[in-house]
Each structure stands twice: as structure tokens, then as C-alpha cells.
mmCIF file of C-alpha atoms and ligand atoms in Angstrom:
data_model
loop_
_atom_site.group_PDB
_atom_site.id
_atom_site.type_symbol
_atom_site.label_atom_id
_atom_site.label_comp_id
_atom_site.label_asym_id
_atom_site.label_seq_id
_atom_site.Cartn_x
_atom_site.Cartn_y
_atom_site.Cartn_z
ATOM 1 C CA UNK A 11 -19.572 5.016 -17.555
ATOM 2 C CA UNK A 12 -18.725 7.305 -14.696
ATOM 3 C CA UNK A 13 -22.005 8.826 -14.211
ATOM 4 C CA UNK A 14 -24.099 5.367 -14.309
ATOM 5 C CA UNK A 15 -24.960 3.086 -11.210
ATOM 6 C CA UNK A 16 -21.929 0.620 -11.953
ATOM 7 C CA UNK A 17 -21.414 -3.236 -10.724
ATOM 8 C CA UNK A 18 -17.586 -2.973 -9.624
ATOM 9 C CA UNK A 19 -15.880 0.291 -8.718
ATOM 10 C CA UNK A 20 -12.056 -1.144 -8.127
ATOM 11 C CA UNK A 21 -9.719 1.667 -6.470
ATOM 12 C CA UNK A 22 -6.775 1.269 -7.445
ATOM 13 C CA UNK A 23 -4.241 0.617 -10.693
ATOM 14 C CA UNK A 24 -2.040 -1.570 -9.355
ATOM 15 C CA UNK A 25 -1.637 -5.404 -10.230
ATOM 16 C CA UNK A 26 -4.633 -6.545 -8.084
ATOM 17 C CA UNK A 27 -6.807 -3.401 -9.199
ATOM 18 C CA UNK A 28 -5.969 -4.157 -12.896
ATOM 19 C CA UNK A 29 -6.426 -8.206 -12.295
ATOM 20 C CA UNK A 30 -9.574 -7.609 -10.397
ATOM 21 C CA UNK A 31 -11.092 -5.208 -13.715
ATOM 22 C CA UNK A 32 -10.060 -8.076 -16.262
ATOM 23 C CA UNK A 33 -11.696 -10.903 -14.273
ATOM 24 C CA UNK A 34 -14.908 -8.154 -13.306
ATOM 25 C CA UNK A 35 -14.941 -7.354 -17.186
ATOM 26 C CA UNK A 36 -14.815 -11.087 -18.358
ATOM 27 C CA UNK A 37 -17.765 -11.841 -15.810
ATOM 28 C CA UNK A 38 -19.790 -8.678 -18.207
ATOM 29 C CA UNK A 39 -19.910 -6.845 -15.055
ATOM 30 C CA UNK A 40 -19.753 -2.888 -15.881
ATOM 31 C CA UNK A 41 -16.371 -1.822 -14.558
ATOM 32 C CA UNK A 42 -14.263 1.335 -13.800
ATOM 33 C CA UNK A 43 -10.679 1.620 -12.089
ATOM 34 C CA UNK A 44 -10.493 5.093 -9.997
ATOM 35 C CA UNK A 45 -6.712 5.588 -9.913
ATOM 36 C CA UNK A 46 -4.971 8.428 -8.080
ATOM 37 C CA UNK A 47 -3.096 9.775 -10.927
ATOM 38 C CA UNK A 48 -1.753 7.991 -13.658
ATOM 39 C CA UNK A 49 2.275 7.413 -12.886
ATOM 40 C CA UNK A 50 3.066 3.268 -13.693
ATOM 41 C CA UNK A 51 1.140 0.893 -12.291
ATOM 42 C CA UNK A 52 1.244 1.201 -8.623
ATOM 43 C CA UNK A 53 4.614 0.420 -6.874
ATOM 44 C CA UNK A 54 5.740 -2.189 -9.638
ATOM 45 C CA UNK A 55 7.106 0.913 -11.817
ATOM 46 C CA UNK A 56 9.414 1.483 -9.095
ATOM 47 C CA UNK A 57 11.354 -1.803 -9.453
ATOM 48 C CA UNK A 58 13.907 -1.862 -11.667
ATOM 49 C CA UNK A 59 13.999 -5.768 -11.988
ATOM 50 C CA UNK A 60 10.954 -8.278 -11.507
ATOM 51 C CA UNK A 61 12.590 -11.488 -11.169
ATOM 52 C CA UNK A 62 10.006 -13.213 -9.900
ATOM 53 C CA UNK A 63 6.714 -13.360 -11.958
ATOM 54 C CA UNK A 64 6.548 -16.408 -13.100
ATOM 55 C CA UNK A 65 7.698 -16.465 -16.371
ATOM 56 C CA UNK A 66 8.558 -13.091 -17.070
ATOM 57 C CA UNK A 67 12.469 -13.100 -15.419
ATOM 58 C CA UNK A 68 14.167 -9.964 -15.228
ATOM 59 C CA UNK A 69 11.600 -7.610 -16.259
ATOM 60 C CA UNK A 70 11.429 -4.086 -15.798
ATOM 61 C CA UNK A 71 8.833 -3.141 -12.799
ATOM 62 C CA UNK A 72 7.736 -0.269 -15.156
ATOM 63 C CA UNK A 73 7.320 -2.166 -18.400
ATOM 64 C CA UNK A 74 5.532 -4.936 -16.358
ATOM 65 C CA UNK A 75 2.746 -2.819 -15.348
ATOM 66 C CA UNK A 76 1.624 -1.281 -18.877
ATOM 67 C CA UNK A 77 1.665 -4.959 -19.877
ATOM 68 C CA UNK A 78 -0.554 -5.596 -17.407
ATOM 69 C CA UNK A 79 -2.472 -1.988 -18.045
ATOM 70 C CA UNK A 80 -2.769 -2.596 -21.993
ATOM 71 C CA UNK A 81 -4.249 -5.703 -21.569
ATOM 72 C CA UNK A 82 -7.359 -4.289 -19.511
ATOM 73 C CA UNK A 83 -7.190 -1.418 -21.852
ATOM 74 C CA UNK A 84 -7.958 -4.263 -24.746
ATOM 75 C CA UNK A 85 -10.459 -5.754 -22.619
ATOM 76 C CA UNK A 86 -12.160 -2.013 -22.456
ATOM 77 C CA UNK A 87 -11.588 -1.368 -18.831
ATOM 78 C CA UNK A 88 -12.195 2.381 -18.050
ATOM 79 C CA UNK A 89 -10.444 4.623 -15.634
ATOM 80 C CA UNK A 90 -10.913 7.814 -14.165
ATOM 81 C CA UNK A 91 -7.987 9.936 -12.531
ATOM 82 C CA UNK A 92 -9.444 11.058 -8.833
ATOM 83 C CA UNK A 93 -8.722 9.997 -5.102
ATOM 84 C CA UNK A 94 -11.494 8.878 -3.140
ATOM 85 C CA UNK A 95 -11.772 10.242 0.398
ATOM 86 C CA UNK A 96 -14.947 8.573 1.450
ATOM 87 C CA UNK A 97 -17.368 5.513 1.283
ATOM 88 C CA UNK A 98 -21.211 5.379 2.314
ATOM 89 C CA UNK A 99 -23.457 2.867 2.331
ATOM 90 C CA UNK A 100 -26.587 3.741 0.592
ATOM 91 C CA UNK A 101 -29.881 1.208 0.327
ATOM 92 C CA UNK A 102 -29.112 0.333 -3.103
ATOM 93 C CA UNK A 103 -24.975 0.758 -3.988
ATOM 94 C CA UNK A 104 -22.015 2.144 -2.248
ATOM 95 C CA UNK A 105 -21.465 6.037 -3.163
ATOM 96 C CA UNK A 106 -17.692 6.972 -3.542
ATOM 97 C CA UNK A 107 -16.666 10.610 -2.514
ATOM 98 C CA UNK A 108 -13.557 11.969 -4.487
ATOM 99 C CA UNK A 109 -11.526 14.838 -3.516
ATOM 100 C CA UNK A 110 -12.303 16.569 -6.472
ATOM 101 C CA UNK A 111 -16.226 16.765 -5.478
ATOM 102 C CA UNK A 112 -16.457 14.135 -8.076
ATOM 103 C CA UNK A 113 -19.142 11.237 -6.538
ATOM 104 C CA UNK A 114 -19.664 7.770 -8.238
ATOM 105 C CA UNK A 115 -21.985 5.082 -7.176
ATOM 106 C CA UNK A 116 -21.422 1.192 -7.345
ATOM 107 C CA UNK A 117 -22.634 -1.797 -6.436
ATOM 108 C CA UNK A 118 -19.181 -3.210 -4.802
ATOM 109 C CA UNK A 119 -15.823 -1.885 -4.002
ATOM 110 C CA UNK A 120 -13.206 -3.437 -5.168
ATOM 111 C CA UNK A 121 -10.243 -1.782 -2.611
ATOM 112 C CA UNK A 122 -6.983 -1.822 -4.028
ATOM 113 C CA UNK A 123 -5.262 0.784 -2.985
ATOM 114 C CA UNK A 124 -2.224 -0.437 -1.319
ATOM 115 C CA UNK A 125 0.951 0.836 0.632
ATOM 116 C CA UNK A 126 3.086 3.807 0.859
ATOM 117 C CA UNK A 127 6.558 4.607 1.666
ATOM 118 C CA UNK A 128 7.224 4.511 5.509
ATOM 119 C CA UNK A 129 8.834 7.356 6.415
ATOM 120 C CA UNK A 130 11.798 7.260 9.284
ATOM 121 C CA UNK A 131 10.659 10.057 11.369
ATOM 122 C CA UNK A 132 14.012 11.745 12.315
ATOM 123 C CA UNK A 133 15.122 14.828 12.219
ATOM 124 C CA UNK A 134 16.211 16.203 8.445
ATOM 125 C CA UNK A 135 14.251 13.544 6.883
ATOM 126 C CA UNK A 136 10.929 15.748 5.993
ATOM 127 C CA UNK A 137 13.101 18.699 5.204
ATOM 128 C CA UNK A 138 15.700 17.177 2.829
ATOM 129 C CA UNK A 139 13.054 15.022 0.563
ATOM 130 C CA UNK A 140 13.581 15.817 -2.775
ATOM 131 C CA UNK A 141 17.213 17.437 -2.311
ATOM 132 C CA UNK A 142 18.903 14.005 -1.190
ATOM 133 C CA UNK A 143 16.191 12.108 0.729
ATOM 134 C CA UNK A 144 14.272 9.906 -1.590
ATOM 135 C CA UNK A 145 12.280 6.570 -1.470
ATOM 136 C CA UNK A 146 12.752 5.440 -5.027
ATOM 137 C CA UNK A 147 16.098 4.680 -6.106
ATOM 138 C CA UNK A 148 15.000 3.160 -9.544
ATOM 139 C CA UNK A 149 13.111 7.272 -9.970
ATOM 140 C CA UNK A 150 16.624 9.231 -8.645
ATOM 141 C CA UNK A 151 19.101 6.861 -8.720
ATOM 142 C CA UNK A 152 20.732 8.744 -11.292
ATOM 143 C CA UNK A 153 21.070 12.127 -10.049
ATOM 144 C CA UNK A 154 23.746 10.524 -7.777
ATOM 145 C CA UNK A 155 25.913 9.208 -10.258
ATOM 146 C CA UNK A 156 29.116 8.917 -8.934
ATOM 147 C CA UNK A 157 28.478 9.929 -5.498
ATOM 148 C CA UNK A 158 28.221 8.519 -1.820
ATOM 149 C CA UNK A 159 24.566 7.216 -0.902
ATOM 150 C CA UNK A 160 22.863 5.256 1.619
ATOM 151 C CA UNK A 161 20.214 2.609 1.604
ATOM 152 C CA UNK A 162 18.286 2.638 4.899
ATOM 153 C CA UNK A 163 16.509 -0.676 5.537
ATOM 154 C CA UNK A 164 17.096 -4.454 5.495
ATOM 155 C CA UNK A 165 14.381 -6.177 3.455
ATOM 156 C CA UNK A 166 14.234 -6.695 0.074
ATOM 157 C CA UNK A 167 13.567 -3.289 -1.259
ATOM 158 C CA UNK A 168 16.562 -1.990 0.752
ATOM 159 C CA UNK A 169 18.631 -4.703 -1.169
ATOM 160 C CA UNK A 170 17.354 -4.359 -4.521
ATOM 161 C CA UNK A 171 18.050 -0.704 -4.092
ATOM 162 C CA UNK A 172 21.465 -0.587 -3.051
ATOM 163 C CA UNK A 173 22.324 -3.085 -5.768
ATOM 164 C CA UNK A 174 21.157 -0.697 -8.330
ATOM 165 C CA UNK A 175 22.760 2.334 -6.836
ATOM 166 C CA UNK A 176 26.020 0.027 -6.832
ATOM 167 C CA UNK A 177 25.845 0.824 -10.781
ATOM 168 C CA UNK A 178 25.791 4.250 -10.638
ATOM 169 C CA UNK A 179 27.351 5.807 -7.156
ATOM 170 C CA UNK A 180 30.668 5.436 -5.940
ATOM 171 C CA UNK A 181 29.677 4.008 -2.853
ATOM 172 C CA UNK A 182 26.897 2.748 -1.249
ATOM 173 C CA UNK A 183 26.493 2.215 2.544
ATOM 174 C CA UNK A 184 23.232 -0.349 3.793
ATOM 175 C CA UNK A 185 22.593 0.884 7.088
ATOM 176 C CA UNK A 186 20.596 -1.576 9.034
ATOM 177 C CA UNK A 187 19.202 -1.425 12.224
ATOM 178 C CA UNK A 188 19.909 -5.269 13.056
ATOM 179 C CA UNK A 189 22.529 -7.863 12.224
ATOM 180 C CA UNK A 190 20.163 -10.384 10.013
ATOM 181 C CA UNK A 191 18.912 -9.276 7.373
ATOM 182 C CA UNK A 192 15.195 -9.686 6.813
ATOM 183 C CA UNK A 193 15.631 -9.643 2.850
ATOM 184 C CA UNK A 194 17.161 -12.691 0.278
ATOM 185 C CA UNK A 195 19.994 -13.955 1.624
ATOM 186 C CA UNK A 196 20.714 -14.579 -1.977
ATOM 187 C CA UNK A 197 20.610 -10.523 -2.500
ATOM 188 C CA UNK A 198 22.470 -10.524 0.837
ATOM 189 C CA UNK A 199 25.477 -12.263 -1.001
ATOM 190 C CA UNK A 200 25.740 -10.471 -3.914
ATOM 191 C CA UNK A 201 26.145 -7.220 -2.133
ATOM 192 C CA UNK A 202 28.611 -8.552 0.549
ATOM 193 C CA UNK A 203 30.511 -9.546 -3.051
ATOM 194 C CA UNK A 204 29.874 -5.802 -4.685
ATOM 195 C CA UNK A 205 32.843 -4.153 -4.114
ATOM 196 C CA UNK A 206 31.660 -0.002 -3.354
ATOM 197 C CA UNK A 207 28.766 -1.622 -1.126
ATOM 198 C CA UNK A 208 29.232 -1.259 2.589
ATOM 199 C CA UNK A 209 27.203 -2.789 5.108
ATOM 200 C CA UNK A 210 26.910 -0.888 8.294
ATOM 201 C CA UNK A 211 24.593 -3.299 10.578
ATOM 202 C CA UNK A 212 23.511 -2.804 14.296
ATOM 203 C CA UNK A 213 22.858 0.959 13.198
ATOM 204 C CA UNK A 214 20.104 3.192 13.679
ATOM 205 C CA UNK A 215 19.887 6.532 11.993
ATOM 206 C CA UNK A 216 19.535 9.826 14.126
ATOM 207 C CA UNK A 217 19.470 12.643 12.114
ATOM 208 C CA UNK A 218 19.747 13.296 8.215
ATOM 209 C CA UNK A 219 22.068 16.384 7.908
ATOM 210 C CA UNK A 220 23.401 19.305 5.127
ATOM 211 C CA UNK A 221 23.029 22.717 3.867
ATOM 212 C CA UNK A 222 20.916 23.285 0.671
ATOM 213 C CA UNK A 223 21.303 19.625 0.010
ATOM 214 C CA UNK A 224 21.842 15.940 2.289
ATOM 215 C CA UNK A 225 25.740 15.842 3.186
ATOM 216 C CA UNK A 226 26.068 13.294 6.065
ATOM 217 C CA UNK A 227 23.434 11.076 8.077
ATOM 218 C CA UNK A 228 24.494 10.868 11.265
ATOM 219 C CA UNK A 229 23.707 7.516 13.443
ATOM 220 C CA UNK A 230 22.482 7.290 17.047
ATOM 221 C CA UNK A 231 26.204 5.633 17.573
ATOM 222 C CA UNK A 232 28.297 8.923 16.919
ATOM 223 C CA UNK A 233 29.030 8.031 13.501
ATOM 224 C CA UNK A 234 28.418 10.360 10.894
ATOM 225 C CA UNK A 235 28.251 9.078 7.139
ATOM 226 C CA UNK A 236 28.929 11.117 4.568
ATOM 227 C CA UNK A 237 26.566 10.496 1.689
ATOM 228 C CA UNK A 238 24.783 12.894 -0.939
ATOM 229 C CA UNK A 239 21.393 10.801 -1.169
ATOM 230 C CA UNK A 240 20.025 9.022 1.658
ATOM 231 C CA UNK A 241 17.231 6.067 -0.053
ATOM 232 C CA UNK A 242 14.843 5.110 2.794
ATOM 233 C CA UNK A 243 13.593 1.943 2.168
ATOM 234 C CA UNK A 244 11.679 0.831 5.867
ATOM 235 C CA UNK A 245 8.523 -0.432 4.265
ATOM 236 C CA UNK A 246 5.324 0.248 3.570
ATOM 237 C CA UNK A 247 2.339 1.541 5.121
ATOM 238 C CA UNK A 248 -1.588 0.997 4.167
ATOM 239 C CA UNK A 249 -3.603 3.685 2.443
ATOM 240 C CA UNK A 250 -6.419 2.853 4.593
ATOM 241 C CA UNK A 251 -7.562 6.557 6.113
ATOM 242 C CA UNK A 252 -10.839 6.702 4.268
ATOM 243 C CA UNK A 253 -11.511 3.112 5.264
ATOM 244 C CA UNK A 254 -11.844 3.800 9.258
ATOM 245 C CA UNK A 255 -15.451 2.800 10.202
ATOM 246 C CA UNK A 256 -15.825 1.077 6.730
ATOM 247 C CA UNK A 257 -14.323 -2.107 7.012
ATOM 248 C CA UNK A 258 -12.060 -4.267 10.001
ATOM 249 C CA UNK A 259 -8.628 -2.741 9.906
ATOM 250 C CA UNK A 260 -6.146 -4.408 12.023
ATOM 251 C CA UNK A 261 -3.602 -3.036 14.360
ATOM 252 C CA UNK A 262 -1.178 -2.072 11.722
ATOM 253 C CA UNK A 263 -4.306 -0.652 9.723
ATOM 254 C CA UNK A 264 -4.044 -3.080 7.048
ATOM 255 C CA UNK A 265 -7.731 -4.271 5.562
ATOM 256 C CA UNK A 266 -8.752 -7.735 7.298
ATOM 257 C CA UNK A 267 -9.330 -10.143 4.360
ATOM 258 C CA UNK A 268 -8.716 -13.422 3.240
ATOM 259 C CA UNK A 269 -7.668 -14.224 -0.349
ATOM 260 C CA UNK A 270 -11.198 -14.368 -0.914
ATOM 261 C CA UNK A 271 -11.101 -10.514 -0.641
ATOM 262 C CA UNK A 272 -14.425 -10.997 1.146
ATOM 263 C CA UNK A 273 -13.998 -7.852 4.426
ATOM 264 C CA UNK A 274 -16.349 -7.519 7.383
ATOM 265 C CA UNK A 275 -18.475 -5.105 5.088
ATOM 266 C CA UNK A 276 -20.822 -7.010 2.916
ATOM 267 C CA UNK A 277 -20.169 -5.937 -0.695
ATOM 268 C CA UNK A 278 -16.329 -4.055 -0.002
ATOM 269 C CA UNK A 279 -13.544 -6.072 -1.042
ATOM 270 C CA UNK A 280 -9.932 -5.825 -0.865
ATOM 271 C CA UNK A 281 -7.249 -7.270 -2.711
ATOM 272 C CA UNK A 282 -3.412 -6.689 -3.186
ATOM 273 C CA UNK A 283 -1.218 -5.126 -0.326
ATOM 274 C CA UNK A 284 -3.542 -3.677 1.410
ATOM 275 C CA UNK A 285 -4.981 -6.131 2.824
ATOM 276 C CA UNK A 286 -3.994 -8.808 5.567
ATOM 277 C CA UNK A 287 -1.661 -11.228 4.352
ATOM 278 C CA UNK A 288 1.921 -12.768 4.544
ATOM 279 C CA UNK A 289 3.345 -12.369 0.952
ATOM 280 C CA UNK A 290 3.338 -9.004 -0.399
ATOM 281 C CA UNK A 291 4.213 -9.592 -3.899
ATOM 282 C CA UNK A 292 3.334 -9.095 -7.806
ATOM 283 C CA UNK A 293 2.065 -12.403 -7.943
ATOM 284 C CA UNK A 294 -0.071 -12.291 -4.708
ATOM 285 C CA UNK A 295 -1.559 -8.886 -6.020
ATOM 286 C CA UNK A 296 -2.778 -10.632 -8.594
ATOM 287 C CA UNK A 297 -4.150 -13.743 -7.749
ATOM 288 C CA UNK A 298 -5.553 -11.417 -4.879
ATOM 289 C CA UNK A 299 -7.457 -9.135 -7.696
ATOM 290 C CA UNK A 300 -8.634 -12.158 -9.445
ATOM 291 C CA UNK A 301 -10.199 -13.469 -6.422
ATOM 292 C CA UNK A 302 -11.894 -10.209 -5.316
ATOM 293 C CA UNK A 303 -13.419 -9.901 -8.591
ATOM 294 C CA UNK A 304 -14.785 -13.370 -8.593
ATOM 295 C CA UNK A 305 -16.554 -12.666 -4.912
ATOM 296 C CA UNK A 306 -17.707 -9.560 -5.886
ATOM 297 C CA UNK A 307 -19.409 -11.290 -8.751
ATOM 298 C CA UNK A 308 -20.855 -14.199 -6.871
ATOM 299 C CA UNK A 309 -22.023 -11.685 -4.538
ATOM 300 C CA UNK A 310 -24.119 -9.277 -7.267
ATOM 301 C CA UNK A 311 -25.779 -12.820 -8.842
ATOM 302 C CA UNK A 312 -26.435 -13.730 -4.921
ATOM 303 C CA UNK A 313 -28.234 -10.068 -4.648
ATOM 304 C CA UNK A 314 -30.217 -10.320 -7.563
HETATM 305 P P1 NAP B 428 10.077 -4.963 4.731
HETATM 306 O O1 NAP B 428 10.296 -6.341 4.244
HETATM 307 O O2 NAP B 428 8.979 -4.684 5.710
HETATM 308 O O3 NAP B 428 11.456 -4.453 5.335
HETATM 309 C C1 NAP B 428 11.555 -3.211 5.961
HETATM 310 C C2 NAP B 428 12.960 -3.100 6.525
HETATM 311 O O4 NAP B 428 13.096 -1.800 7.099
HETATM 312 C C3 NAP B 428 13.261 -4.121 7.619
HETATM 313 O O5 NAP B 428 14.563 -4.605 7.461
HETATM 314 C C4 NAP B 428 13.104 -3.311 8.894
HETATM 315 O O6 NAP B 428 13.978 -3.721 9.905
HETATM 316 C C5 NAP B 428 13.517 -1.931 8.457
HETATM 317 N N1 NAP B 428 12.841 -0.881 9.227
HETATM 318 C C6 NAP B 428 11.515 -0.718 9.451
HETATM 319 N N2 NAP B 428 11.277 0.395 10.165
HETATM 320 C C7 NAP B 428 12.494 0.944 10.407
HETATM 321 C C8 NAP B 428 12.921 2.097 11.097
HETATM 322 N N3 NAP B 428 12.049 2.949 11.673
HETATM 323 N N4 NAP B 428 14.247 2.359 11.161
HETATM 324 C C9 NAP B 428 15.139 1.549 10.560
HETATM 325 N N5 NAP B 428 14.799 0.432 9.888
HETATM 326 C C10 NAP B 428 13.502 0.137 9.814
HETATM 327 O O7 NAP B 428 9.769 -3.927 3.516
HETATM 328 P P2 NAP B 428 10.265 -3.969 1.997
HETATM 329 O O8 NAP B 428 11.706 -4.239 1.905
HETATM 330 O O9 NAP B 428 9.726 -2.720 1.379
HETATM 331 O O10 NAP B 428 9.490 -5.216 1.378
HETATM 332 C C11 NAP B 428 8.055 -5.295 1.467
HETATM 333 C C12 NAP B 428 7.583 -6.598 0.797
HETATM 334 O O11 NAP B 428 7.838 -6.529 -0.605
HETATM 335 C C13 NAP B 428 8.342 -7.828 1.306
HETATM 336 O O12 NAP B 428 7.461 -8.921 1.332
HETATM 337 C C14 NAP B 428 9.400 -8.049 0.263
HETATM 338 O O13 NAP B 428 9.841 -9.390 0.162
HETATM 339 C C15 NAP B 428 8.663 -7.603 -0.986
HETATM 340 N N6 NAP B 428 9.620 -7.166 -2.032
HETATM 341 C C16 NAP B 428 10.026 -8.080 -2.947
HETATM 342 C C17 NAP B 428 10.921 -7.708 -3.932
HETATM 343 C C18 NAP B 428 11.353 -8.729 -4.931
HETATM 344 O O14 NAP B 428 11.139 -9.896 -4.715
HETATM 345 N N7 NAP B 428 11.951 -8.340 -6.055
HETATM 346 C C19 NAP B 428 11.434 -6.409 -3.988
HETATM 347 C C20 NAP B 428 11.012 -5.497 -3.017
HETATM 348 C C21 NAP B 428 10.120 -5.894 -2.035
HETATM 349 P P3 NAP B 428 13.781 -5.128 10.662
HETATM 350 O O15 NAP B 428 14.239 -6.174 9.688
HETATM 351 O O16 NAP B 428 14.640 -4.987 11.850
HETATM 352 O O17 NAP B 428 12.322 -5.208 10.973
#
């Protein structure tokens, strides 16, 4: 599979990369998902607790996303474990550079590579990741059991996280840089109710202090919190680098495409959070993939 001229070459394992190769294999177009490493299925296995794909309530973020892997496995979808770095256009398919040295040629991208963590950028942050600075509370929550922590953030992941830590740490301080929150006021509540959850608002972080490991984070008002894990939760940012020149980016670097998937590059689609949209979600990841695959076919019969 990896060494022939194939149809769709979908980057990314995520819900819209995984959508995108069920609806691509259904259409008997010859697939393969390039994936960076195999780790969950994209930022799902992060979440403790999907409560919103329709009807799957409360399910694990994790156990979600081999669902969704096993059943392109059953289909047959193939994967191969490399990060591509670069895209060309040839005459005849797109050729895919992987860091490895590894090159495979398509016919259409599927791009479905998604966000990363947004990092803070103050001082402490870099040096402390790993020994009390992490993005994932659902992957170290529980090497703070019992302790003082920090959620930094105010959207839903922030939330989500510092309910989750409520279970296991002592206390748990939101720090927020505004008064409103941007994430479910519904969330919102349930914290204000948890009692060892403490929401410091108005608050910007300064520096992230301690010795071998985090001991305090210190804000731009004077305060310093003591806390043994500080969980950054700011957002995400696109994994668009090897896209510059490829496709429209806009200015936050995000792929410009409709639901459509269709990009400024006939041929290259995107689908799932990396693209431009306003709902950043399982659900929209999906729909997103299933859509992408469907122009991407219409496009290879319009070829012909
Ligand atoms: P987000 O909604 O973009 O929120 C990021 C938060 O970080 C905002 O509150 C923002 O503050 C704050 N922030 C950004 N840069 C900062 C900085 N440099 N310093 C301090 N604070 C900073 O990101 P997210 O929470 O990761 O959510 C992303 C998307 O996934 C959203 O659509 C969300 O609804 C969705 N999501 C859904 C669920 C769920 O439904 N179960 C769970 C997680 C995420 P401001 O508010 O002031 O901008």
C-alpha cells in the first residue's frame, strides 16, 4: 500500500482523519492514514469525559477513539507511523516527504492534522515541563494526588481539567486571565460548588517557579500560589508549518476551508481542527472528515 500511487493520503488519526478513511474506503478509493505516532486518537484520548457525542454520554476520550480506530481497522484502513514535513505538487499526484526520508505519493491530501497545546511563554514554563508543568491533566493528573495544582485557562478544557484534578488534589486554583469565563457556564457552576476549587480571576501568570520541581506560580499581581503542578490549558495551536506555500492559511495559521474541506489548492483538503471554523469539537471533526472524503472523491471521478 505504501509504496503504490494511492487515491487518498489522509494525515492524521484523529476523528476527522479516521472519518475521512471510512467514507474514502467505502467510496473503494485506495486509502492510507500517515499518523505521527500511534498514542490515542488525536486529542480525544486526552479527555477524560465525552459528554457530548451524540449518543455516547459520558464516555472516556480514550476509549472513544479506538472505537472510532477499530472500526476503520474493520473496514481495512492502513496506517503508517511517520510525520510528514513536506508537500509537492507533481504533474500526476501530490508526493509527501516524511521526516524519516520515507516519500509517498497520492492523488489527494486529506489534511488532518490538527492543534497543539499553546504554550504560555513565561518564564519557568519550558524548564519545569515534565517536573510540574503539564498540558494533560487526564495523562498526570495523578502524580499530584493530594497536592496543590493550578489550572491555567478559562475555556472548556481549563474547566474540564480542574474538575478532574478536584478528584485527586487537595486543591485546585483556576487562574484566569478575565472575569467571564469563555467555557460552560454549566462547568462554571459546578466548580464554583466544588469545595477545594478556587477561582482566582482577573489574573495573569508571570513566572512558574521551584527547585528540582514547580513549587509556586507567581502572578503579574504580586501573588504567589503555591501549587506542585501547574496544568496549562490556553488552547490550541495549528500544525500547519509544512503547509506554508501549500494551501491559504489565515492569520492565526489555521487551513482556510469550508466544511466542504475543499482549500485554495486543487486536490488538498482539510478537515477537523485544523481548519477554519467556529466549533472545534468531536462531532465537527467528524462530519468535517466525512465531508473531505466525499470532495476528494468527487474530485478523482471529476479528473478521470
Ligand atoms: P479555548 O476555548 O480557546 O480557551 C482558551 C482559554 O485560555 C481562554 O479562556 C483564554 O482566555 C485563555 N488564554 C489564551 N491564551 C492565554 C494566555 N497567554 N494567558 C492566559 N490565558 C490565556 O481553548 P480550549 O479550552 O482548549 O477549547 C478549545 C475548543 O475545544 C473549544 O471550542 C472548546 O469548547 C472545545 N472543548 C470542548 C470540550 C467539551 O465539550 N467536553 C472540552 C474541551 C474543549 P480568554 O477567554 O480571555 O480568551
Amino acid at each position: 500500500m505504501e509504496d503504490q500511487l494511492l487515491d487518498v493520503l489522509i494525515i492524521g488519526s484523529g476523528p476527522a482523519g479516521l472519518s475521512a478513511a471510512i467514507y474514502a474506503k467505502r467510496a473503494n478509493l485506495s486509502v492510507l492514514v500517515a499518523e505521527k505516532e500511534y498514542m490515542g486518537t488525536g486529542q480525544i484520548a486526552e479527555s477524560d469525559c465525552v459528554d457530548n457525542y451524540l449518543g455516547m454520554p459520558g464516555m472516556n476520550g480514550f476509549d472513544l477513539g479506538e472505537a472510532f480506530r477499530a472500526h476503520a481497522q474493520k473496514l481495512g484502513v492502513e496506517f503508517y507511523e511517520g510525520m510528514a514535513d513536506s508537500f509537492s505538487k507533481q504533474p500526476d499526484c501530490w508526493k509527501v516527504h516524511f521526516q524519516e526520508g520515507k516519500e509517498l505519493c497520492s492523488k489527494t491530501i486529506i489534511y488532518c492534522a490538527g492543534a497543539a497545546h499553546r504554550h504560555l511563554g513565561i518564564a519557568g514554563e519550558e524548564e519545569y515541563i515534565g517536573k510540574g508543568v503539564s498540558y494533560c491533566a487526564v495523562c498526570d493528573g495523578a502524580f499530584y494526588r493530594g497536592k496543590q495544582t493550578a489550572v491555567i485557562g478559562g475555556g472548556d478544557t481549563a474547566l474540564g481539567d480542574a474538575l478532574y484534578l478536584s478528584d485527586l488534589c487537595e486543591k485546585v486554583y483556576i487562574i484566569h486571565r478575565r472575569e467571564q469565563f469563555r467555557g460552560s457556564a454549566k462547568t462554571v457552576a459546578q466548580l464554583r460548588e466544588t469545595e477545594n476549587v478556587e477561582m482566582i480571576t482577573s489574573a495573569v501568570p508571570k513566572r512558574i517557579t521551584g527547585e528540582q520541581t514547580v513549587t509556586a506560580l507567581e502572578l503579574k499581581d504580586g501573588r504567589t500560589i503555591p501549587v506542585s503542578g501547574a496544568f496549562v490549558a490556553v488552547g490550541m495551536e495549528p500544525l500547519t508549518s509544512p503547509l506554508q506555500g501549500v494551501v491559504d492559511l489565515d492569520d492565526s495559521g489555521y487551513v482556510v476551508a469550508d466544511e466542504t474541506g475543499v482549500t485554495s489548492t486543487p486536490g488538498f483538503f482539510a478537515a477537523g481542527d485544523v481548519r477554519t471554523k467556529a466549533l472545534r469539537q468531536v462531532v465537527t471533526a467528524v462530519s468535517d472528515g466525512a465531508n473531505a472524503a466525499t470532495s476528494a472523491a468527487a474530485y478523482l471521478m471529476q479528473e478521470k
